PDB file of C-alpha atoms in Angstrom:
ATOM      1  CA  UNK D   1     -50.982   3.719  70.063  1.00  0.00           C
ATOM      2  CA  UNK D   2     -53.364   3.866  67.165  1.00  0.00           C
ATOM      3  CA  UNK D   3     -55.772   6.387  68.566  1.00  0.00           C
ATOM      4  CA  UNK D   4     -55.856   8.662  71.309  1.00  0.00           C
ATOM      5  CA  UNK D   5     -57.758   7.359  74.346  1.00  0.00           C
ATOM      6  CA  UNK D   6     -60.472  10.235  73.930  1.00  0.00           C
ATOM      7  CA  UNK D   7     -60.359  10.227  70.286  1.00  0.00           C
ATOM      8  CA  UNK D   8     -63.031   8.049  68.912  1.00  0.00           C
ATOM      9  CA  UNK D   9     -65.254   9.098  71.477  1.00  0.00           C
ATOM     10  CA  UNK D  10     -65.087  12.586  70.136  1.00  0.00           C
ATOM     11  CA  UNK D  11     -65.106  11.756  66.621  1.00  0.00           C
ATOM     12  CA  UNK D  12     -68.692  10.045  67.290  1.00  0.00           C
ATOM     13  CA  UNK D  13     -69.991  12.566  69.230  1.00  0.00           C
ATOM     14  CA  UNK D  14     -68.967  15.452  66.097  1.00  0.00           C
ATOM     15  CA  UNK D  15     -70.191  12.592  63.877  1.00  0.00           C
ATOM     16  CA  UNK D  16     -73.523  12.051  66.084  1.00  0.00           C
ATOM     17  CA  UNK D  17     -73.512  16.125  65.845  1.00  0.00           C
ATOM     18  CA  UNK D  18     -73.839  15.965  62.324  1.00  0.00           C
ATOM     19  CA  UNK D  19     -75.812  13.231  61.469  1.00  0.00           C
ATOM     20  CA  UNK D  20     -78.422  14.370  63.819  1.00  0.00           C
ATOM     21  CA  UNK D  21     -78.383  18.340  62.650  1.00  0.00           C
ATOM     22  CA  UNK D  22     -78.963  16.624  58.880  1.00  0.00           C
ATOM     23  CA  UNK D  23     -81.588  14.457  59.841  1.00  0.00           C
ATOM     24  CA  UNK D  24     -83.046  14.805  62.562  1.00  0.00           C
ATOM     25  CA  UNK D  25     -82.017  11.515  64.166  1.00  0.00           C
ATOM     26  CA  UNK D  26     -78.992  10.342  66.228  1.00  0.00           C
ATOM     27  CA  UNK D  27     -76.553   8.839  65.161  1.00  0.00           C
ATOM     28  CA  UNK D  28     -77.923   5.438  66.375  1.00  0.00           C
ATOM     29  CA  UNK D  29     -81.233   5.916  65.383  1.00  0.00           C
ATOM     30  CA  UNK D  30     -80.447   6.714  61.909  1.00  0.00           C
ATOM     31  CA  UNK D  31     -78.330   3.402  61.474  1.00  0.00           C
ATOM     32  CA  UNK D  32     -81.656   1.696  63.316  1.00  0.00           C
ATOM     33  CA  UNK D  33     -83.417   3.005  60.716  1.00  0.00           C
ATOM     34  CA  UNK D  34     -81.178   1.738  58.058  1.00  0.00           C
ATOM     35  CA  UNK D  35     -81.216  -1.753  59.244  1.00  0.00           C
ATOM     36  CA  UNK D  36     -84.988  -1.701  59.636  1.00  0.00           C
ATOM     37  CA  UNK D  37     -85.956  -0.360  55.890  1.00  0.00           C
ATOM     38  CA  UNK D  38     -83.117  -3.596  54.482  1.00  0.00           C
ATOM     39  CA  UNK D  39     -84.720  -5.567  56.842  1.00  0.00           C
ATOM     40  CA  UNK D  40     -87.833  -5.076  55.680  1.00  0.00           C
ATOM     41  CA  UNK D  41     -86.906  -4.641  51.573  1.00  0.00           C
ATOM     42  CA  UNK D  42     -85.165  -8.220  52.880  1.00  0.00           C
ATOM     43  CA  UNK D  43     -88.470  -9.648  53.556  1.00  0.00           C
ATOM     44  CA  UNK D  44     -90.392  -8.220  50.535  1.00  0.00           C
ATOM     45  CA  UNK D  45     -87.978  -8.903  47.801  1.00  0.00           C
ATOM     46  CA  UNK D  46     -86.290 -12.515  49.012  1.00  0.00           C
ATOM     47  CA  UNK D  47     -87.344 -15.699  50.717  1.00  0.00           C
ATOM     48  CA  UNK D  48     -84.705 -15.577  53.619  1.00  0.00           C
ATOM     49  CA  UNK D  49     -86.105 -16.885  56.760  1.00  0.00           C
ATOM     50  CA  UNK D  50     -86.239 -14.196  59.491  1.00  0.00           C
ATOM     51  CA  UNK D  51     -83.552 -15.370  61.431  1.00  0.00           C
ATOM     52  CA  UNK D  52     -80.889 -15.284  58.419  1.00  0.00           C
ATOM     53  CA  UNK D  53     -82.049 -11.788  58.109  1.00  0.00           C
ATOM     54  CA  UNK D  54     -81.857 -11.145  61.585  1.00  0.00           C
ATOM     55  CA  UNK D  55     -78.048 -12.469  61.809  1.00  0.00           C
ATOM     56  CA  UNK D  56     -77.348 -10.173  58.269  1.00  0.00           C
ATOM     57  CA  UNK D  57     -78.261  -7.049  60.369  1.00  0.00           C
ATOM     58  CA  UNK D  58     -75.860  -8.055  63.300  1.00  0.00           C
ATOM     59  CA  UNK D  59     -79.134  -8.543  65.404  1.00  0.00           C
ATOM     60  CA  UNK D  60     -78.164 -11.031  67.954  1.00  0.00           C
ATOM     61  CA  UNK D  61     -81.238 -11.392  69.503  1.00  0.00           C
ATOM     62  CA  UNK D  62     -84.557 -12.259  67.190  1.00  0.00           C
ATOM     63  CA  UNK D  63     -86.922 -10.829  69.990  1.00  0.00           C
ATOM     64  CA  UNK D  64     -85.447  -7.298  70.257  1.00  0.00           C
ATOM     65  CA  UNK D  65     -85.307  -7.148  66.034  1.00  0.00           C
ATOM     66  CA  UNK D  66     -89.364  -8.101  66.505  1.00  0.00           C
ATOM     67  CA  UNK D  67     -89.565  -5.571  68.902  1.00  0.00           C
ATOM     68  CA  UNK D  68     -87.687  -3.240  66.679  1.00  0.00           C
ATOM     69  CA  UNK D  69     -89.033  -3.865  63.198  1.00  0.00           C
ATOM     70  CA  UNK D  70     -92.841  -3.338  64.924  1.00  0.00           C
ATOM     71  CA  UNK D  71     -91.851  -0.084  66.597  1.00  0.00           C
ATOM     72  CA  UNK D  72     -90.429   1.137  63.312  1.00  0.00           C
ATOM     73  CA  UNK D  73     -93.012  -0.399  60.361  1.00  0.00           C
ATOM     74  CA  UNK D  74     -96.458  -1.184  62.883  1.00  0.00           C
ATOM     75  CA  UNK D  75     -96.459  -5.158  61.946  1.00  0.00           C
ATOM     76  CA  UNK D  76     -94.387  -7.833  62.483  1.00  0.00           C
ATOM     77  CA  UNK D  77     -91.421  -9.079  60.284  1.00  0.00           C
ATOM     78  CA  UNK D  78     -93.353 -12.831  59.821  1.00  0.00           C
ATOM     79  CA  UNK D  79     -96.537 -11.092  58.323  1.00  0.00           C
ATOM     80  CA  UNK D  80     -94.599  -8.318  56.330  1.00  0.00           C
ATOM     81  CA  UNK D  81     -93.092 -10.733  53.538  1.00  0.00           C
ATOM     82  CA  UNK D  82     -96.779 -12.440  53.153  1.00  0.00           C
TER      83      UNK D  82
END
C-alpha cells in the first residue's frame, strides 16, 4: 500500500491550511486562479482558439471555463484576445 487510506486527505487539508493562511484563498481557489490568469495571458499573447486553451487547463467543459474566466476577469474569453 502506497499511502495510508487517510493520508492524502490530510496532507491536502495541512496543504489547503497553508495555502489559504498565505493567501487568503483555498487551496482550490488559488489553483482557479492560476488557470484563469494563463488562460487569459493564453488569449493575449497567442492565437489558440478557446477550446485548445480550454483542453490545456484540463477544463472539460467550455461553458463552465466561460462561466469561470467572467467571474474571475468581468468579460468573456472570445472578446479578451480582441
Amino acid at each position: 500500500d502506497v499511502a495510508p487510506s487517510r493520508g492524502l486527505g490530510d496532507v491536502y487539508k495541512r496543504q489547503n491550511k497553508i495555502t489559504q493562511k498565505f493567501t487568503g484563498l483555498s487551496l482550490f481557489d488559488y489553483g482557479m486562479k492560476f488557470c484563469m490568469q494563463k488562460a487569459c495571458d493564453l488569449l493575449i499573447t497567442t492565437a489558440m482558439p478557446i477550446a485548445d486553451i480550454c483542453q490545456q487547463l484540463s477544463f472539460s467543459n467550455q461553458t463552465y471555463f466561460f462561466k469561470k474566466f467572467k467571474e474571475y476577469h468581468g468579460m468573456s474569453p472570445a472578446s479578451t484576445g480582441s
